[in-house]
Amino acid sequence: MSANNNTKAAPIPSEEILSRKWDECLSNVIVKSGIGLSVGIVASALVFKKRSWPISVSTGLGLGYALSQCERNFNPTLVPVAKYQDKK
Amino acid sequence: MMNVNRLALAGSKHLRPSQYRVMAQRFNSTDAPKLTAAEAAARPVVKSGLRFRTKAFITLTLIGAGVAGVVKHSFDDEQFRALLEDNIPHYAHSLDKLEQLRDNEDVEKIIAGAALVGGKIVDLGKNGYRTASDLINGTTTPAPEKPASSVPSSASQLVKKVQELEQPKPAVAAARAEYIPSVTPAPAFLPGAAPGKNASHVEKPKIVEKVAKKVEEVKEKAVEIKENIQEKIAEKKEEAPAPPKKLIKIAPIESEEPVMSSLNATLAQLVHILNENGIPEQGHEVFEKANEELKHLSERVEALKVEGEAQAATVMAELTEKYKRIVDEKETHHEGHISQLKRELADAFEQEKKDAIERELKIQQEILREEQKQELIKYAMDMQRRWVREVKVRVENERGGRLARLDQINLRLKTLERQGVDNADFLDQSSRTHQLWCGVKALEKAYEAGERRPFDRELARLKRLAETEKDAEVLKVVLAAVPESVAAQGVDSVPELMDRFEYVADKVRQASLVPENGGVLAHGMSVVLSKLMFKKHGLVPGNDVEAILARTEYYLVENDLEQAVRELNQLKGWGKRLAKDWIVAARRRVEVGQAIDVINTHANLVSLTLA
């Protein structure tokens, strides 16, 4: 916990922010799709009678979630359902 | 045999009952005749699916619906419309035309006209159907009452009703016109006044009435008397036409009273008349008697007059005596009063004079006293001035003697003092300048080191020096402008900055193609495509990212940090965000360099002005 606090407190050199974002994105993708995969395997094995589609669906869900997180990370101004209207 | 094997295989899988049924049908359908290839070819080929016409129709309908939907949505959503207009050629033009069409009033009129025409056609159709059905069936159905035509018929009905209503009106008016006026006459008088002539006489005063009455009586009497006299004259004439005429003689009575004289005149007239007409003795006697009586009357009147006058005289005498007495009394009284008043006034006057004289005396005394005081003061001042002048003269004389020498000695002493002080100052100043130079040199060394080095100690020393020095405002300000954190951490050196710049430039290039508010995909595309871009070097003109980076590199190589910072500051968006820290570090170095320059100049100035 304290290690976490320290890393948050130390300022990131500004040229690294994008690299940092990519790192987070990548880690997100790996983690979430991994979780999706495992959940899918478990669900397919236990609930869905060993069919193949729950695995792919779950992995896809995980990937999608990771993608939306990445999107929000890169573009923090994105708010769901809001549209940008140019001022006329 | 084959079938049994298949069934067995099928049984090993886990099948649903429907699947099982199908499989069973397939395996058990041995009785259906199998078609040979030729027979199969001879049969007409029924293509699966719909015919081409239907397919085309459906496709066209879908496309039309899609286009209509797109157009409708583009009318509603401005962003969508803008997007389409940008990407589809001639889209804007067609949309404008559609808008015009929509807003066009002629189109609305056409639509309304078409609606009317449609309605009429429908009516015609209905009529035709009715007539046709009548012809066929042989019946007559009445035309249905159109609700549209009922309005004008009711209007005509209303008109008829109005006309009916209007007709009896003139008869009524004629009946009204036969108005018979009333027979009773208008009253001739106002109810307040009494009828008759006496109304005018009510107001007259009663005295006038009496007088009038009297006058009438007198007139009547006079008239009677005249008539009597005339009768008598007539009688007398008849009785004695020729008696001897005795003229009546009357002595005219002379009196002062006008009444008497008038009576006399009338009597004389009467006598004259009688004399002319002739009159018997009786009359004569009567007239003489009357004359005598008149005389008596006049005498009596005269006597009365004299008596009256005598009485009046006595009364007058009494009154005058009384009056005189009263007047005398009053006079004496008033004289005494007046003399008293005179005495009093005289006394008051005397008193006033005395008072006035006293006052005047006092005033004069005051004035004289004042003048005396003034004179004394002037004299005193004069004396004082003379005394001061005396003292001055004496002092001057003395000064000329001994005091002059003291002055000289004082002067010399002062010059000596000043010289000593100046010397000390000079020594102080020079030592401080030395120290300043040392400090600046140390700072410069820290600044110019090959890597980042903290210089807070040197800065503190310089600050201490600046405090003790006079005219060091600029120095103090400049030293205060360098923040503590910068001094503690030190400042990057140029090679370090250059290294960092390479890294930063790389990152900036990667982020250069990202659009505004781009997400993951945009960033990813930018990273990939930026690797396909050419790198520029040298002093190239232009405002794009590559040009800016090239120029900054050039200035860095030339060691012109300021210009490099200014160039890199022109980046926008993600590039700027990425390069921010580098810009801050470079700025710090530039600022510290400027501060050192200023301190250098200050030290130069000080050492120049020292000598």
XYZ file of C-alpha atoms in Angstrom:
699
model
C 0.000 0.000 0.000
C 2.736 2.404 0.915
C 4.587 1.449 -2.239
C 1.503 2.359 -4.210
C 1.290 5.746 -2.511
C 4.915 6.458 -3.280
C 4.582 5.715 -6.946
C 1.529 7.957 -7.136
C 3.333 10.823 -5.404
C 6.442 10.853 -7.608
C 5.771 13.016 -10.620
C 6.021 11.457 -14.062
C 8.186 13.312 -16.568
C 5.754 14.747 -19.045
C 7.221 13.026 -22.082
C 6.309 9.695 -20.567
C 2.625 10.191 -20.084
C 1.634 8.553 -23.319
C 3.965 5.633 -22.723
C 2.470 5.303 -19.282
C -0.997 5.234 -20.812
C 0.041 2.561 -23.262
C 1.450 0.523 -20.439
C -1.759 0.785 -18.517
C -3.759 -0.071 -21.615
C -1.690 -3.140 -22.302
C -1.862 -4.332 -18.758
C -5.601 -3.760 -18.792
C -6.047 -5.778 -21.922
C -3.985 -8.661 -20.636
C -5.578 -8.702 -17.244
C -9.160 -8.301 -18.341
C -9.070 -10.630 -21.271
C -7.294 -13.166 -19.085
C -10.003 -12.852 -16.517
C -12.628 -13.142 -19.251
C -10.945 -16.195 -20.630
C -10.802 -17.907 -17.284
C -14.395 -17.017 -16.475
C -15.437 -18.269 -19.863
C -13.645 -21.548 -19.428
C -15.145 -22.036 -16.013
C -18.621 -21.126 -17.206
C -18.383 -23.327 -20.242
C -17.170 -26.225 -18.190
C -19.727 -25.889 -15.423
C -22.835 -24.292 -16.871
C -22.831 -24.495 -20.613
C -22.038 -28.115 -21.209
C -18.589 -27.663 -22.664
C -19.614 -25.567 -25.645
C -17.137 -23.251 -27.257
C -19.050 -20.048 -27.480
C -19.065 -18.935 -23.782
C -15.288 -18.850 -23.809
C -15.088 -16.555 -26.828
C -17.950 -14.423 -25.593
C -16.390 -13.942 -22.214
C -12.930 -13.198 -23.609
C -14.522 -10.719 -25.984
C -16.334 -9.077 -23.109
C -13.097 -8.756 -21.190
C -11.303 -7.325 -24.201
C -14.125 -4.891 -24.806
C -14.079 -3.721 -21.228
C -10.325 -3.235 -21.429
C -10.749 -1.323 -24.665
C -13.307 1.033 -23.171
C -11.025 1.630 -20.198
C -8.168 2.404 -22.553
C -10.370 4.741 -24.499
C -11.296 6.611 -21.339
C -7.681 6.711 -20.287
C -6.563 8.270 -23.543
C -9.527 10.588 -23.817
C -10.706 11.532 -20.350
C -13.240 13.971 -21.734
C -15.280 11.110 -23.149
C -18.623 10.809 -21.400
C -20.999 8.064 -22.481
C -23.985 9.136 -24.598
C -22.779 12.751 -24.697
C -22.255 14.318 -28.067
C -19.936 17.161 -28.831
C -21.791 20.050 -30.336
C -19.676 22.665 -32.034
C -20.511 26.125 -30.876
C -22.164 27.976 -33.710
C -25.691 -53.477 -42.256
C -24.412 -50.058 -43.034
C -27.476 -48.549 -41.505
C -27.096 -50.413 -38.312
C -23.517 -49.234 -37.960
C -24.532 -45.654 -38.554
C -27.295 -45.896 -36.051
C -24.914 -47.307 -33.539
C -22.484 -44.476 -34.162
C -25.287 -42.009 -33.905
C -26.378 -43.524 -30.667
C -22.948 -42.978 -29.157
C -23.345 -39.211 -29.563
C -25.699 -37.332 -27.315
C -28.680 -36.495 -29.551
C -31.853 -34.558 -29.096
C -35.057 -36.377 -29.918
C -35.655 -34.199 -33.035
C -32.225 -34.980 -34.317
C -32.807 -38.634 -33.640
C -36.067 -38.478 -35.567
C -34.408 -36.919 -38.557
C -31.620 -39.408 -38.529
C -34.118 -42.237 -38.247
C -36.086 -40.849 -41.177
C -32.994 -40.680 -43.283
C -31.927 -44.228 -42.451
C -35.378 -45.681 -42.701
C -36.362 -44.022 -45.930
C -35.436 -46.963 -48.118
C -38.885 -47.119 -49.769
C -38.672 -43.702 -51.423
C -37.660 -44.125 -55.049
C -34.354 -42.540 -55.847
C -34.279 -40.400 -58.911
C -31.816 -41.115 -61.569
C -29.631 -38.340 -62.861
C -31.486 -37.980 -66.198
C -34.883 -37.799 -64.565
C -33.597 -35.255 -62.197
C -32.358 -33.156 -65.046
C -35.652 -33.520 -66.956
C -37.653 -32.087 -64.101
C -38.224 -28.347 -64.212
C -35.705 -26.668 -61.944
C -37.485 -24.804 -59.155
C -35.050 -22.237 -58.010
C -35.029 -21.791 -54.336
C -35.810 -18.394 -53.047
C -37.662 -15.479 -54.661
C -37.690 -14.362 -58.265
C -35.324 -11.701 -59.496
C -38.131 -9.131 -59.885
C -39.223 -9.499 -56.317
C -35.671 -9.353 -55.115
C -35.004 -6.220 -57.083
C -38.234 -4.651 -55.803
C -37.400 -5.449 -52.216
C -33.861 -4.134 -52.614
C -35.047 -0.917 -54.172
C -37.622 -0.414 -51.447
C -35.041 -0.957 -48.765
C -32.607 1.404 -50.451
C -35.338 4.039 -50.825
C -36.295 3.684 -47.187
C -32.652 3.968 -46.220
C -32.156 7.121 -48.268
C -35.359 8.664 -46.905
C -34.261 7.842 -43.385
C -30.835 9.333 -43.962
C -32.296 12.503 -45.421
C -34.811 12.857 -42.621
C -32.128 12.317 -39.989
C -29.808 14.773 -41.644
C -32.546 17.393 -41.372
C -32.775 16.727 -37.673
C -29.149 16.229 -36.688
C -26.716 18.942 -37.665
C -23.578 16.969 -36.976
C -24.794 14.050 -39.057
C -25.652 16.420 -41.881
C -22.258 18.052 -41.717
C -20.550 14.687 -41.837
C -22.529 13.617 -44.872
C -22.070 16.903 -46.637
C -18.339 16.684 -46.172
C -18.060 13.194 -47.538
C -20.800 12.854 -50.168
C -20.481 15.099 -53.203
C -23.528 17.164 -54.171
C -25.274 16.177 -50.945
C -25.401 19.712 -49.649
C -26.892 20.966 -52.883
C -29.660 18.382 -52.938
C -30.491 18.939 -49.304
C -30.787 22.650 -49.923
C -33.151 22.010 -52.772
C -35.260 19.731 -50.602
C -35.370 22.327 -47.917
C -36.551 24.908 -50.372
C -39.197 22.525 -51.575
C -40.358 21.900 -48.081
C -40.533 25.527 -47.187
C -42.084 26.488 -50.451
C -45.598 27.768 -50.135
C -46.481 26.859 -53.666
C -45.937 23.270 -52.754
C -48.334 23.638 -49.872
C -50.890 25.179 -52.177
C -50.424 22.384 -54.645
C -50.878 19.876 -51.872
C -54.017 21.617 -50.652
C -55.336 21.822 -54.227
C -54.602 18.188 -54.710
C -56.487 17.412 -51.522
C -59.490 19.354 -52.810
C -59.355 17.649 -56.154
C -59.086 14.341 -54.394
C -62.147 15.135 -52.355
C -64.134 16.053 -55.438
C -63.112 12.904 -57.181
C -64.219 10.914 -54.175
C -67.572 12.652 -54.262
C -67.923 11.964 -57.966
C -67.108 8.372 -57.321
C -69.740 8.165 -54.649
C -72.347 9.768 -56.875
C -71.528 7.458 -59.725
C -71.843 4.456 -57.507
C -75.190 5.627 -56.264
C -76.602 6.248 -59.761
C -75.252 2.980 -60.965
C -76.805 1.111 -58.076
C -80.107 2.926 -58.688
C -80.111 1.984 -62.350
C -79.373 -1.550 -61.499
C -81.864 -1.850 -58.692
C -84.512 0.469 -60.113
C -84.761 2.491 -56.938
C -84.203 6.115 -56.331
C -82.113 7.111 -53.458
C -82.185 10.742 -52.587
C -79.018 12.683 -52.755
C -77.538 12.789 -49.307
C -77.618 16.104 -47.632
C -74.199 17.492 -47.963
C -73.182 19.201 -44.822
C -71.251 21.734 -46.842
C -74.345 23.033 -48.660
C -76.495 23.303 -45.580
C -74.709 26.410 -44.531
C -75.805 28.589 -47.465
C -79.419 27.286 -47.279
C -79.650 28.200 -43.660
C -78.365 31.604 -44.603
C -81.207 32.084 -47.086
C -83.640 30.911 -44.464
C -82.314 33.454 -42.074
C -82.780 36.127 -44.710
C -86.410 35.138 -45.199
C -87.006 35.212 -41.483
C -85.505 38.632 -41.263
C -87.752 39.854 -44.028
C -90.816 38.456 -42.305
C -89.820 40.149 -39.141
C -89.313 43.439 -40.881
C -92.795 43.631 -42.435
C -95.056 44.338 -39.412
C -92.802 47.076 -38.283
C -94.230 49.956 -40.428
C -97.800 49.255 -39.158
C -96.611 49.541 -35.664
C -94.895 52.793 -36.464
C -98.077 54.249 -37.971
C -100.066 53.337 -34.894
C -97.516 55.061 -32.815
C -97.696 58.207 -34.979
C -101.385 58.868 -34.172
C -100.594 60.504 -30.970
C -103.347 62.779 -29.750
C -102.218 65.808 -27.779
C -103.889 66.480 -24.444
C -106.789 68.905 -24.112
C -105.867 70.545 -20.867
C -104.382 73.993 -21.473
C -101.097 74.973 -20.162
C -101.253 76.878 -16.923
C -101.127 80.654 -17.477
C -99.565 81.553 -14.192
C -97.097 80.143 -11.920
C -98.537 78.444 -8.894
C -96.630 80.755 -6.556
C -98.138 84.091 -7.541
C -101.765 85.241 -6.712
C -103.978 85.620 -9.738
C -105.387 89.031 -10.641
C -104.204 92.592 -10.929
C -103.587 93.211 -7.253
C -100.406 91.400 -7.523
C -98.689 94.584 -8.668
C -99.969 96.692 -5.839
C -98.837 94.518 -3.022
C -95.333 95.880 -2.942
C -96.139 99.569 -2.697
C -95.469 101.197 0.673
C -98.394 102.170 2.822
C -97.334 105.799 3.219
C -97.606 106.358 -0.460
C -101.047 104.832 -0.280
C -102.066 107.209 2.401
C -100.722 110.193 0.539
C -102.424 109.089 -2.597
C -105.630 108.650 -0.710
C -105.307 112.060 0.785
C -104.572 113.625 -2.549
C -107.627 111.985 -3.977
C -109.729 113.174 -1.126
C -108.473 116.663 -1.525
C -109.046 116.499 -5.235
C -112.533 115.235 -4.711
C -113.203 117.915 -2.221
C -111.817 120.534 -4.569
C -113.905 119.164 -7.363
C -116.946 119.175 -5.088
C -116.221 122.647 -4.000
C -115.852 123.720 -7.579
C -119.074 122.098 -8.542
C -120.810 123.636 -5.608
C -119.442 126.967 -6.491
C -120.484 126.562 -10.054
C -123.917 125.475 -9.010
C -124.203 128.346 -6.751
C -123.011 130.657 -9.395
C -125.551 129.275 -11.741
C -128.230 129.648 -9.110
C -127.183 133.069 -8.327
C -127.245 133.933 -11.883
C -130.691 132.631 -12.210
C -131.925 134.224 -9.020
C -130.565 137.624 -9.355
C -129.537 138.370 -12.810
C -129.418 142.098 -12.118
C -128.807 143.039 -8.472
C -126.445 145.818 -7.851
C -123.133 144.434 -7.900
C -121.204 144.950 -4.795
C -117.782 144.247 -5.263
C -116.164 142.413 -2.447
C -113.202 144.061 -1.199
C -110.548 142.289 0.477
C -107.519 143.717 1.960
C -104.578 141.769 0.801
C -102.806 140.265 3.743
C -99.169 140.505 3.602
C -97.224 138.041 5.487
C -93.999 136.346 5.162
C -95.307 132.890 5.231
C -95.621 131.484 1.761
C -98.708 129.538 2.814
C -100.421 132.688 3.830
C -99.511 134.422 0.639
C -100.815 131.578 -1.440
C -104.057 131.500 0.500
C -104.356 135.152 -0.027
C -103.782 134.786 -3.689
C -106.436 132.132 -3.999
C -108.876 134.224 -2.040
C -108.184 137.161 -4.291
C -108.807 135.023 -7.300
C -112.065 133.778 -5.896
C -113.143 137.288 -5.152
C -112.250 138.322 -8.611
C -114.233 135.568 -10.095
C -117.189 136.275 -7.879
C -116.978 139.900 -8.612
C -117.147 139.204 -12.229
C -120.015 136.851 -11.910
C -122.015 138.879 -9.288
C -122.771 137.524 -5.835
C -125.364 138.209 -3.066
C -124.695 139.928 0.205
C -124.278 136.786 2.118
C -121.405 135.839 0.075
C -120.038 139.221 0.477
C -120.271 139.018 4.207
C -118.918 135.566 4.245
C -115.985 136.667 2.235
C -115.304 139.574 4.407
C -115.518 137.406 7.416
C -113.164 135.024 5.787
C -110.824 137.837 5.063
C -110.912 139.001 8.656
C -110.347 135.572 9.895
C -107.415 135.237 7.598
C -106.060 138.443 8.981
C -106.464 137.210 12.532
C -104.810 134.063 11.528
C -101.885 135.830 10.081
C -101.531 138.042 13.140
C -101.659 135.043 15.334
C -99.049 133.375 13.271
C -96.866 136.407 13.553
C -97.353 136.575 17.340
C -96.514 132.942 17.613
C -93.450 133.503 15.572
C -92.240 136.309 17.823
C -92.874 134.279 20.929
C -91.033 131.418 19.498
C -88.113 133.526 18.633
C -87.957 135.028 22.130
C -87.992 131.601 23.660
C -85.295 130.421 21.359
C -83.169 133.407 22.247
C -83.393 132.738 25.981
C -82.578 129.120 25.557
C -79.648 130.035 23.379
C -78.345 132.457 26.020
C -78.497 129.821 28.722
C -76.730 127.297 26.575
C -73.960 129.705 25.643
C -73.367 130.552 29.303
C -73.081 126.894 30.204
C -70.764 126.259 27.382
C -68.517 129.112 28.319
C -68.245 127.903 31.863
C -67.331 124.434 30.844
C -64.752 125.696 28.363
C -63.054 127.826 31.028
C -62.804 124.961 33.442
C -61.260 122.717 30.882
C -58.780 125.328 29.875
C -57.483 125.899 33.360
C -57.207 122.152 33.920
C -55.270 121.654 30.766
C -52.924 124.522 31.432
C -51.941 123.053 34.762
C -51.324 119.671 33.095
C -49.215 121.180 30.375
C -46.987 123.131 32.750
C -46.365 119.981 34.750
C -45.323 118.090 31.646
C -42.994 120.882 30.656
C -41.200 120.722 33.986
C -40.771 117.006 33.788
C -39.370 117.115 30.265
C -36.903 119.793 31.240
C -35.633 117.649 34.121
C -35.243 114.588 31.919
C -33.361 116.589 29.377
C -30.941 117.841 31.991
C -30.320 114.312 33.182
C -29.637 113.038 29.698
C -27.138 115.768 29.040
C -25.196 114.900 32.160
C -25.059 111.194 31.232
C -23.870 111.910 27.727
C -21.107 114.107 28.991
C -19.924 111.425 31.404
C -19.832 108.780 28.717
C -17.834 110.948 26.400
C -15.340 111.604 29.115
C -14.885 107.902 29.770
C -14.314 107.084 26.136
C -11.730 109.746 25.812
C -9.937 108.429 28.840
C -9.811 104.923 27.327
C -8.368 106.145 24.091
C -5.680 108.062 25.832
C -4.718 105.059 27.925
C -4.385 102.871 24.849
C -2.148 105.328 23.184
C 0.027 105.455 26.230
C 0.398 101.652 26.215
C 1.382 101.579 22.577
C 3.973 104.150 23.114
C 5.467 102.180 25.997
C 5.646 98.964 23.980
C 7.373 100.667 21.116
C 9.889 102.139 23.471
C 10.539 98.724 25.053
C 11.180 97.082 21.706
C 13.450 99.807 20.697
C 15.477 99.301 23.847
C 15.704 95.549 23.217
C 16.966 96.007 19.693
C 19.587 98.366 20.819
C 20.720 95.882 23.419
C 20.971 93.011 20.864
C 22.921 95.166 18.512
C 25.333 96.035 21.272
C 25.907 92.358 22.104
C 26.435 91.449 18.481
C 28.989 94.120 18.009
C 30.863 92.926 21.045
C 30.775 89.267 19.938
C 31.982 90.165 16.484
C 34.905 91.903 17.942
C 35.732 88.904 20.055
C 35.323 86.533 17.189
C 37.593 88.448 15.051
C 40.125 87.711 17.665
C 40.094 84.305 19.272
C 37.114 82.538 17.715
C 38.529 82.680 14.200
C 41.347 80.417 15.112
C 38.984 77.805 16.579
C 37.113 77.643 13.321
C 40.176 76.779 11.359
C 41.107 73.975 13.663
C 37.581 72.563 13.436
C 37.703 72.606 9.685
C 40.939 70.720 9.543
C 39.651 68.144 11.941
C 36.611 67.607 9.818
C 38.582 67.012 6.659
C 40.732 64.494 8.460
C 37.670 62.651 9.643
C 36.214 62.518 6.208
C 39.332 61.165 4.705
C 39.542 58.441 7.268
C 35.977 57.432 6.684
C 36.458 57.393 2.938
C 39.446 55.182 3.247
C 37.593 52.715 5.370
C 34.730 52.731 2.932
C 37.002 52.044 0.061
C 38.614 49.125 1.761
C 35.247 47.695 2.675
C 33.955 48.051 -0.797
C 36.895 46.442 -2.434
C 36.808 43.470 -0.096
C 33.110 43.002 -0.815
C 33.672 43.213 -4.507
C 36.300 40.540 -4.235
C 33.893 38.360 -2.372
C 31.196 39.034 -4.911
C 33.469 38.029 -7.709
C 34.396 34.828 -5.923
C 30.752 34.010 -5.338
C 29.815 34.632 -8.944
C 32.646 32.503 -10.145
C 31.556 29.643 -7.896
C 27.995 29.916 -9.165
C 29.155 29.906 -12.718
C 31.214 26.849 -12.108
C 28.177 25.019 -10.746
C 26.121 26.238 -13.656
C 28.585 25.211 -16.318
C 29.286 21.794 -14.884
C 28.816 18.834 -17.195
C 25.901 17.521 -15.197
C 23.227 18.818 -12.915
C 24.722 20.230 -9.741
C 22.957 21.995 -6.856
C 24.156 25.556 -6.169
C 22.141 26.558 -3.119
C 25.198 27.263 -0.949
C 26.689 29.644 -3.475
C 23.334 31.353 -3.858
C 22.993 31.776 -0.086
C 26.451 33.291 0.104
C 25.633 35.724 -2.626
C 22.442 36.685 -0.864
C 24.380 37.424 2.319
C 26.773 39.589 0.377
C 23.953 41.438 -1.314
C 22.373 42.301 2.028
C 25.439 44.037 3.369
C 26.098 45.960 0.207
C 24.477 49.296 -0.563
C 22.903 50.012 -3.993
C 22.379 46.297 -4.433
C 18.627 46.382 -5.136
C 18.974 44.761 -8.524
C 21.156 42.052 -7.065
C 18.715 41.324 -4.304
C 15.780 41.133 -6.696
C 17.589 38.822 -9.055
C 18.753 36.549 -6.297
C 15.250 36.416 -4.880
C 13.891 35.466 -8.304
C 15.782 32.166 -8.279
C 13.540 29.749 -6.371
C 14.899 27.570 -3.575
C 13.906 24.272 -5.170
C 15.847 25.077 -8.313
C 18.909 25.996 -6.310
C 18.619 22.834 -4.246
C 18.245 20.544 -7.232
C 20.493 22.312 -9.606
C 19.963 22.938 -13.258
C 20.383 20.622 -16.237
C 23.415 21.011 -18.375
C 23.210 21.429 -22.097
C 24.291 17.889 -23.030
C 21.736 16.514 -20.642
C 19.073 18.646 -22.209
C 20.074 17.529 -25.635
C 19.827 13.908 -24.666
C 16.459 14.421 -23.154
C 15.361 16.336 -26.190
C 16.024 13.396 -28.450
C 13.787 11.222 -26.353
C 11.111 13.891 -26.162
C 11.228 14.491 -29.902
C 10.650 10.819 -30.507
C 7.608 10.796 -28.279
C 6.292 13.986 -29.815
C 6.566 12.497 -33.251
C 4.633 9.466 -32.125
C 1.831 11.625 -30.786
C 1.834 14.097 -33.656
C -0.943 12.507 -35.727
C -3.531 12.195 -32.963
C -6.708 14.159 -33.683
C -8.466 16.182 -31.046
C -10.139 13.980 -28.407
C -8.813 10.858 -29.951
C -9.183 7.482 -28.260
C -7.085 4.346 -28.243
C -7.426 3.659 -31.917
C -6.433 7.194 -32.864
C -3.332 7.004 -30.709
C -2.448 3.615 -32.085
C -2.829 4.804 -35.662
C -0.706 7.828 -34.898
C 2.075 5.667 -33.466
C 2.057 3.399 -36.495
C 1.780 6.080 -39.163
C 4.327 8.385 -37.634
C 6.948 5.769 -38.325
C 6.280 6.367 -42.005
C 7.005 10.076 -41.787
C 10.271 11.698 -42.821
C 12.461 13.420 -40.288
C 13.622 16.925 -41.009
C 16.850 18.607 -39.928
C 18.146 22.146 -39.882
C 16.472 25.500 -39.938
C 13.384 24.629 -41.948
C 10.415 26.950 -42.175
C 6.922 25.732 -41.448
C 4.498 25.241 -38.611
C 4.141 21.478 -38.532
C 5.558 19.268 -35.842
C 8.526 18.065 -37.825
C 9.643 21.568 -38.734
C 9.378 22.740 -35.156
C 11.390 19.804 -33.896
C 14.028 20.345 -36.562
C 14.401 24.010 -35.676
C 14.625 23.277 -31.981
C 17.361 20.751 -32.639
C 19.232 23.271 -34.681
C 19.099 25.889 -31.924
C 20.170 23.358 -29.353
C 23.204 22.475 -31.371
C 23.981 26.180 -31.657
C 23.703 26.421 -27.849
C 20.888 28.974 -28.127
C 18.623 27.565 -25.428
C 16.283 30.520 -25.372
C 15.376 30.204 -29.004
C 15.050 26.451 -28.672
C 12.591 26.851 -25.842
C 10.608 29.422 -27.790
C 10.393 27.123 -30.780
C 9.326 24.098 -28.827
C 6.689 26.162 -27.061
C 4.884 26.498 -30.372
C 3.740 22.888 -30.281
C 0.082 22.244 -29.785
C -2.036 19.488 -28.243
C -0.402 16.244 -27.194
C 3.017 17.342 -28.362
C 2.921 20.291 -26.033
C 1.825 18.158 -23.138
C 4.638 15.725 -23.736
C 7.288 18.403 -24.142
C 6.168 20.426 -21.134
C 8.666 19.102 -18.635
C 11.578 19.503 -20.992
C 10.523 23.089 -21.648
C 10.353 23.741 -17.906
C 13.834 22.329 -17.321
C 15.311 24.272 -20.214
C 13.593 27.442 -19.014
C 15.043 27.034 -15.573
C 18.488 26.739 -16.999
C 17.932 29.821 -19.118
C 16.665 31.822 -16.170
C 19.557 30.900 -13.942
C 21.896 31.798 -16.782
C 20.245 35.185 -17.091
C 20.488 35.741 -13.357
C 24.168 34.928 -13.464
C 24.604 37.390 -16.305
C 22.961 40.116 -14.302
C 25.094 39.416 -11.253
C 28.174 39.487 -13.447
C 27.262 42.872 -14.818
C 26.580 44.148 -11.350
C 29.966 43.005 -10.125
C 31.588 44.657 -13.116
C 29.800 47.894 -12.399
C 30.783 47.832 -8.752
C 34.425 47.252 -9.463
C 34.429 49.988 -12.079
C 32.880 52.565 -9.790
C 35.184 51.647 -6.988
C 38.195 53.469 -8.132
